[in-house]
Amino acid sequence: MIFGILKPYPSPLITGRGVDLDFAFLAGCLALLGLGLVMITSASSEVAALQSGNSLYHMIRHLFYIALGLGACVLTMMVPIATWQRMGWMLLIGAFGLLVMVLLPGIGREVNGSMRWIGFSFFNVQPSEVAKVFVVIYLAGYLVRQQKEVRESWMGFFKPFIVLLPMAGLLLMEPDFGATVVMMGAAAAMLFLGGVGLFRFALMVALAVGAVFVLVQAQPYRMARLITFTDPWSDQFGSGYQLTQALIAFGRGEWFGVGLGNSVQKQFYLPEAHTDFVFSVLAEELGVVGSLLTVALFVFVCVRGMYIGLWAERAKQYFAAYMAYGLSFLWIGQFLINIGVNVGLLPTKGLTLPFLSYGGSSLVICCVCMGLLLRIEWESRTHLGSEETDFKESDFAEEPNHGR
């Protein structure tokens, strides 16, 4: 039924030439998905065997999430970007609704002291992952509608924060400090690319740094993490335990690693080995070389996402361009924070690594973002734009220019 509704709209999957995608970007994302499956299978085997009696338990669930995510990616690619632009305000309301629901007793599920999940039978939904994408879509629409005001007046600069600050407050109530930083960072980058003056942008950065300082001071556990990460060995078996075990994993990996599946740290030494600290297990098993190749793959995917935004901007598809920039910055923010935490450059923070970490919500949303970026690239290349137009297959009979 869904495919029947979407079929009248051309997409990268429904053209006279068959599948018409940015295969370089798609290959990079699929490579990360495959690597994530391999590393989660390895990193979770001991924990899964103890908790469920099946060492492949997490791998099987992750395969289900991959299938669900790829299905969501396909559906996303079939939806015109103009539709997302029209639905921006509705998606924003939905994001607020989800973030309120997760805080309600009986609906939100508490894990490790945080109310970040809404439980549905055998899987959980993390509203913060959905909210970050919906905020990007809404803000992209705002930058298009109010482009002149954003560039020339203080009011155009401050209006988005009427929405962003309450949403950040809801995230902090969960609490989810990492998601708040990623969302606000992506929003700030979008405003800068949208034309906010350097002085106003510098003021925003200064206010953000001040807000982070106040938030860190407000909660003792955040201050403890900040102090501990500078010298985790001072409390090796207390607050510094997770980071010291991650660093041991990096040390054991040396140049070429101990071999796939041979990690020692995953055997109940390193907490959250298949989620937040999967990169540490990767470094132990694949070494410095494997780690750097993984980082290079991430860099390629993120830079390609930024280029997709640039191509859309050159095609004068500004909503699509801002959305591509925002989605790319979400990935960049999570990547930098997760890797920074794993190597001890940042305080310990529960934030997944895009495409690699175990977690249904994160993986499905990453695949949705991939679908959006593939759709944006295709529309900018075929010059569909975001106009309200009835398309036919004959409109796409000619071979497009792939000279990118």
GROMACS .gro file of C-alpha atoms in nm, residues 3-312:
model
  310
    3PHE     CA    1   0.467   0.171  -0.228
    4GLY     CA    2   0.144   0.224  -0.423
    5ILE     CA    3   0.105   0.572  -0.273
    6LEU     CA    4   0.465   0.669  -0.340
    7LYS     CA    5   0.496   0.517  -0.688
    8PRO     CA    6   0.369   0.826  -0.879
    9TYR     CA    7   0.667   1.019  -0.744
   10PRO     CA    8   0.997   0.947  -0.922
   11SER     CA    9   1.279   0.839  -0.698
   12PRO     CA   10   1.634   0.705  -0.730
   13LEU     CA   11   1.476   0.358  -0.724
   14ILE     CA   12   1.202   0.420  -0.981
   15THR     CA   13   1.340   0.564  -1.305
   16GLY     CA   14   1.360   0.465  -1.667
   17ARG     CA   15   1.724   0.371  -1.607
   18GLY     CA   16   1.664   0.154  -1.303
   19VAL     CA   17   1.844   0.233  -0.980
   20ASP     CA   18   2.016   0.573  -0.997
   21LEU     CA   19   2.212   0.640  -0.680
   22ASP     CA   20   2.532   0.797  -0.553
   23PHE     CA   21   2.700   0.459  -0.530
   24ALA     CA   22   3.019   0.595  -0.373
   25PHE     CA   23   2.826   0.736  -0.077
   26LEU     CA   24   2.606   0.427  -0.055
   27ALA     CA   25   2.911   0.196  -0.061
   28GLY     CA   26   3.073   0.390   0.224
   29CYS     CA   27   2.761   0.366   0.440
   30LEU     CA   28   2.710  -0.004   0.365
   31ALA     CA   29   3.077  -0.072   0.446
   32LEU     CA   30   3.024   0.089   0.788
   33LEU     CA   31   2.708  -0.117   0.840
   34GLY     CA   32   2.894  -0.437   0.754
   35LEU     CA   33   3.188  -0.349   0.976
   36GLY     CA   34   2.946  -0.266   1.258
   37LEU     CA   35   2.779  -0.606   1.226
   38VAL     CA   36   3.115  -0.784   1.243
   39MET     CA   37   3.235  -0.584   1.544
   40ILE     CA   38   2.908  -0.618   1.736
   41THR     CA   39   2.912  -0.993   1.678
   42SER     CA   40   3.262  -1.005   1.822
   43ALA     CA   41   3.220  -0.752   2.103
   44SER     CA   42   2.889  -0.887   2.233
   45SER     CA   43   2.952  -1.261   2.219
   46GLU     CA   44   3.057  -1.306   2.583
   47VAL     CA   45   2.786  -1.080   2.726
   48ALA     CA   46   2.519  -1.240   2.506
   49ALA     CA   47   2.626  -1.592   2.607
   50LEU     CA   48   2.596  -1.501   2.975
   51GLN     CA   49   2.269  -1.308   2.954
   52SER     CA   50   2.076  -1.517   2.703
   53GLY     CA   51   2.270  -1.842   2.659
   54ASN     CA   52   2.323  -1.759   2.291
   55SER     CA   53   2.648  -1.588   2.194
   56LEU     CA   54   2.485  -1.465   1.869
   57TYR     CA   55   2.184  -1.306   2.041
   58HIS     CA   56   2.293  -0.945   1.982
   59MET     CA   57   2.410  -1.023   1.630
   60ILE     CA   58   2.066  -1.160   1.538
   61ARG     CA   59   1.892  -0.855   1.683
   62HIS     CA   60   2.136  -0.626   1.505
   63LEU     CA   61   2.064  -0.802   1.175
   64PHE     CA   62   1.695  -0.732   1.235
   65TYR     CA   63   1.774  -0.365   1.299
   66ILE     CA   64   1.982  -0.350   0.980
   67ALA     CA   65   1.693  -0.496   0.779
   68LEU     CA   66   1.453  -0.250   0.942
   69GLY     CA   67   1.691   0.038   0.879
   70LEU     CA   68   1.748  -0.049   0.513
   71GLY     CA   69   1.372  -0.078   0.465
   72ALA     CA   70   1.328   0.266   0.620
   73CYS     CA   71   1.605   0.396   0.392
   74VAL     CA   72   1.425   0.267   0.083
   75LEU     CA   73   1.097   0.428   0.189
   76THR     CA   74   1.275   0.755   0.267
   77MET     CA   75   1.432   0.767  -0.079
   78MET     CA   76   1.085   0.745  -0.234
   79VAL     CA   77   0.956   1.057  -0.057
   80PRO     CA   78   1.019   1.391  -0.235
   81ILE     CA   79   1.225   1.644  -0.040
   82ALA     CA   80   0.941   1.893  -0.088
   83THR     CA   81   0.722   1.668   0.126
   84TRP     CA   82   0.969   1.687   0.415
   85GLN     CA   83   0.977   2.064   0.375
   86ARG     CA   84   0.597   2.087   0.401
   87MET     CA   85   0.591   1.857   0.704
   88GLY     CA   86   0.863   2.041   0.897
   89TRP     CA   87   0.640   2.197   1.161
   90MET     CA   88   0.444   1.872   1.211
   91LEU     CA   89   0.768   1.679   1.260
   92LEU     CA   90   0.879   1.938   1.516
   93ILE     CA   91   0.556   1.893   1.713
   94GLY     CA   92   0.607   1.517   1.693
   95ALA     CA   93   0.959   1.554   1.829
   96PHE     CA   94   0.832   1.753   2.126
   97GLY     CA   95   0.561   1.495   2.184
   98LEU     CA   96   0.810   1.207   2.192
   99LEU     CA   97   1.046   1.390   2.427
  100VAL     CA   98   0.757   1.462   2.666
  101MET     CA   99   0.627   1.104   2.646
  102VAL     CA  100   0.961   0.952   2.740
  103LEU     CA  101   0.956   1.146   3.068
  104LEU     CA  102   0.610   1.017   3.169
  105PRO     CA  103   0.603   0.733   3.425
  106GLY     CA  104   0.475   0.414   3.273
  107ILE     CA  105   0.572   0.518   2.920
  108GLY     CA  106   0.940   0.604   2.945
  109ARG     CA  107   1.176   0.324   3.037
  110GLU     CA  108   1.461   0.387   3.279
  111VAL     CA  109   1.799   0.230   3.202
  112ASN     CA  110   2.108   0.307   3.411
  113GLY     CA  111   1.933   0.601   3.575
  114SER     CA  112   1.824   0.770   3.251
  115MET     CA  113   1.474   0.795   3.101
  116ARG     CA  114   1.575   0.784   2.733
  117TRP     CA  115   1.367   0.501   2.589
  118ILE     CA  116   1.005   0.418   2.515
  119GLY     CA  117   0.955   0.044   2.535
  120PHE     CA  118   0.760  -0.147   2.271
  121SER     CA  119   0.752  -0.518   2.340
  122PHE     CA  120   1.095  -0.656   2.242
  123PHE     CA  121   1.258  -0.329   2.132
  124ASN     CA  122   1.298   0.029   2.257
  125VAL     CA  123   1.268   0.360   2.075
  126GLN     CA  124   1.502   0.643   2.172
  127PRO     CA  125   1.311   0.969   2.104
  128SER     CA  126   1.627   1.183   2.113
  129GLU     CA  127   1.753   1.012   1.795
  130VAL     CA  128   1.429   1.095   1.614
  131ALA     CA  129   1.412   1.448   1.758
  132LYS     CA  130   1.760   1.543   1.631
  133VAL     CA  131   1.664   1.465   1.270
  134PHE     CA  132   1.326   1.639   1.297
  135VAL     CA  133   1.495   1.951   1.434
  136VAL     CA  134   1.733   1.955   1.137
  137ILE     CA  135   1.441   1.929   0.894
  138TYR     CA  136   1.248   2.209   1.067
  139LEU     CA  137   1.551   2.436   1.092
  140ALA     CA  138   1.635   2.383   0.723
  141GLY     CA  139   1.286   2.505   0.638
  142TYR     CA  140   1.323   2.803   0.869
  143LEU     CA  141   1.651   2.906   0.707
  144VAL     CA  142   1.483   2.904   0.367
  145ARG     CA  143   1.172   3.092   0.478
  146GLN     CA  144   1.356   3.354   0.682
  147GLN     CA  145   1.686   3.369   0.494
  148LYS     CA  146   1.702   3.749   0.474
  149GLU     CA  147   1.603   3.795   0.839
  150VAL     CA  148   1.857   3.535   0.955
  151ARG     CA  149   2.138   3.712   0.771
  152GLU     CA  150   2.050   4.070   0.857
  153SER     CA  151   1.877   4.088   1.196
  154TRP     CA  152   1.920   3.970   1.553
  155MET     CA  153   1.557   3.854   1.564
  156GLY     CA  154   1.609   3.610   1.278
  157PHE     CA  155   1.909   3.476   1.467
  158PHE     CA  156   1.729   3.431   1.801
  159LYS     CA  157   1.396   3.291   1.677
  160PRO     CA  158   1.523   2.932   1.628
  161PHE     CA  159   1.631   2.921   1.993
  162ILE     CA  160   1.268   2.965   2.099
  163VAL     CA  161   1.233   2.609   1.970
  164LEU     CA  162   1.582   2.474   2.036
  165LEU     CA  163   1.615   2.571   2.402
  166PRO     CA  164   1.293   2.400   2.524
  167MET     CA  165   1.391   2.089   2.330
  168ALA     CA  166   1.738   2.098   2.484
  169GLY     CA  167   1.571   2.130   2.825
  170LEU     CA  168   1.365   1.816   2.762
  171LEU     CA  169   1.677   1.627   2.656
  172LEU     CA  170   1.858   1.735   2.971
  173MET     CA  171   1.566   1.614   3.185
  174GLU     CA  172   1.620   1.257   3.062
  175PRO     CA  173   1.919   1.330   3.106
  176ASP     CA  174   2.094   1.308   2.767
  177PHE     CA  175   2.374   1.563   2.766
  178GLY     CA  176   2.546   1.413   2.462
  179ALA     CA  177   2.238   1.433   2.239
  180THR     CA  178   2.187   1.793   2.352
  181VAL     CA  179   2.541   1.888   2.251
  182VAL     CA  180   2.510   1.714   1.912
  183MET     CA  181   2.172   1.872   1.834
  184MET     CA  182   2.276   2.223   1.936
  185GLY     CA  183   2.610   2.187   1.754
  186ALA     CA  184   2.437   2.083   1.431
  187ALA     CA  185   2.189   2.370   1.466
  188ALA     CA  186   2.470   2.621   1.521
  189ALA     CA  187   2.655   2.494   1.214
  190MET     CA  188   2.338   2.521   1.005
  191LEU     CA  189   2.281   2.879   1.121
  192PHE     CA  190   2.640   2.969   1.031
  193LEU     CA  191   2.605   2.815   0.684
  194GLY     CA  192   2.269   2.987   0.653
  195GLY     CA  193   2.441   3.323   0.666
  196VAL     CA  194   2.450   3.431   1.030
  197GLY     CA  195   2.713   3.704   1.074
  198LEU     CA  196   3.045   3.616   1.232
  199PHE     CA  197   2.990   3.840   1.534
  200ARG     CA  198   2.652   3.686   1.615
  201PHE     CA  199   2.792   3.337   1.558
  202ALA     CA  200   3.086   3.406   1.790
  203LEU     CA  201   2.841   3.531   2.053
  204MET     CA  202   2.639   3.212   2.016
  205VAL     CA  203   2.952   3.000   2.061
  206ALA     CA  204   3.050   3.196   2.372
  207LEU     CA  205   2.700   3.153   2.520
  208ALA     CA  206   2.709   2.781   2.438
  209VAL     CA  207   3.044   2.736   2.611
  210GLY     CA  208   2.910   2.922   2.914
  211ALA     CA  209   2.597   2.706   2.918
  212VAL     CA  210   2.805   2.387   2.903
  213PHE     CA  211   3.015   2.510   3.195
  214VAL     CA  212   2.703   2.583   3.402
  215LEU     CA  213   2.547   2.245   3.315
  216VAL     CA  214   2.865   2.061   3.411
  217GLN     CA  215   2.877   2.246   3.744
  218ALA     CA  216   2.507   2.176   3.810
  219GLN     CA  217   2.545   1.797   3.831
  220PRO     CA  218   2.814   1.636   4.051
  221TYR     CA  219   2.841   1.329   3.826
  222ARG     CA  220   2.926   1.547   3.526
  223MET     CA  221   3.198   1.726   3.720
  224ALA     CA  222   3.333   1.392   3.840
  225ARG     CA  223   3.354   1.270   3.479
  226LEU     CA  224   3.528   1.589   3.374
  227ILE     CA  225   3.788   1.553   3.648
  228THR     CA  226   3.833   1.178   3.600
  229PHE     CA  227   3.899   1.179   3.227
  230THR     CA  228   4.205   1.402   3.273
  231ASP     CA  229   4.365   1.132   3.492
  232PRO     CA  230   4.154   0.812   3.487
  233TRP     CA  231   4.433   0.611   3.651
  234SER     CA  232   4.389   0.808   3.974
  235ASP     CA  233   4.065   0.616   4.031
  236GLN     CA  234   4.127   0.315   3.812
  237PHE     CA  235   3.866   0.090   3.974
  238GLY     CA  236   3.611   0.364   4.039
  239SER     CA  237   3.500   0.652   3.819
  240GLY     CA  238   3.794   0.599   3.583
  241TYR     CA  239   3.730   0.227   3.530
  242GLN     CA  240   3.554   0.247   3.192
  243LEU     CA  241   3.813   0.477   3.036
  244THR     CA  242   4.114   0.285   3.169
  245GLN     CA  243   3.975  -0.040   3.026
  246ALA     CA  244   3.920   0.132   2.691
  247LEU     CA  245   4.277   0.261   2.691
  248ILE     CA  246   4.404  -0.087   2.776
  249ALA     CA  247   4.216  -0.216   2.471
  250PHE     CA  248   4.392   0.042   2.252
  251GLY     CA  249   4.728  -0.052   2.403
  252ARG     CA  250   4.676  -0.423   2.346
  253GLY     CA  251   4.583  -0.366   1.981
  254GLU     CA  252   4.920  -0.213   1.887
  255TRP     CA  253   4.963  -0.174   1.508
  256PHE     CA  254   4.771  -0.467   1.362
  257GLY     CA  255   4.556  -0.588   1.650
  258VAL     CA  256   4.519  -0.918   1.830
  259GLY     CA  257   4.292  -1.059   1.561
  260LEU     CA  258   3.921  -1.051   1.497
  261GLY     CA  259   3.732  -1.213   1.786
  262ASN     CA  260   4.038  -1.228   2.013
  263SER     CA  261   3.966  -0.926   2.231
  264VAL     CA  262   4.026  -0.974   2.601
  265GLN     CA  263   3.863  -0.648   2.711
  266LYS     CA  264   3.522  -0.756   2.582
  267GLN     CA  265   3.524  -1.040   2.833
  268PHE     CA  266   3.350  -0.838   3.105
  269TYR     CA  267   3.639  -0.594   3.156
  270LEU     CA  268   3.507  -0.315   2.935
  271PRO     CA  269   3.145  -0.212   3.011
  272GLU     CA  270   2.920  -0.135   2.711
  273ALA     CA  271   3.172  -0.302   2.480
  274HIS     CA  272   2.918  -0.347   2.198
  275THR     CA  273   2.749  -0.007   2.231
  276ASP     CA  274   2.934   0.307   2.339
  277PHE     CA  275   3.282   0.148   2.340
  278VAL     CA  276   3.268  -0.072   2.032
  279PHE     CA  277   3.548   0.136   1.878
  280SER     CA  278   3.781   0.033   2.161
  281VAL     CA  279   3.716  -0.335   2.084
  282LEU     CA  280   3.775  -0.259   1.716
  283ALA     CA  281   4.108  -0.097   1.803
  284GLU     CA  282   4.210  -0.397   2.012
  285GLU     CA  283   4.123  -0.652   1.744
  286LEU     CA  284   4.223  -0.459   1.431
  287GLY     CA  285   4.497  -0.234   1.572
  288VAL     CA  286   4.599   0.118   1.479
  289VAL     CA  287   4.580   0.037   1.108
  290GLY     CA  288   4.223  -0.092   1.131
  291SER     CA  289   4.120   0.202   1.350
  292LEU     CA  290   4.262   0.459   1.109
  293LEU     CA  291   4.097   0.290   0.811
  294THR     CA  292   3.764   0.302   0.997
  295VAL     CA  293   3.814   0.671   1.076
  296ALA     CA  294   3.898   0.732   0.709
  297LEU     CA  295   3.574   0.562   0.609
  298PHE     CA  296   3.380   0.782   0.848
  299VAL     CA  297   3.553   1.091   0.714
  300PHE     CA  298   3.469   0.992   0.357
  301VAL     CA  299   3.098   0.941   0.437
  302CYS     CA  300   3.069   1.267   0.632
  303VAL     CA  301   3.259   1.474   0.375
  304ARG     CA  302   3.051   1.319   0.096
  305GLY     CA  303   2.739   1.419   0.287
  306MET     CA  304   2.867   1.778   0.304
  307TYR     CA  305   2.938   1.773  -0.068
  308ILE     CA  306   2.583   1.652  -0.131
  309GLY     CA  307   2.468   1.966   0.049
  310LEU     CA  308   2.704   2.178  -0.161
  311TRP     CA  309   2.573   2.024  -0.485
  312ALA     CA  310   2.215   2.094  -0.376
   0.00000   0.00000   0.00000
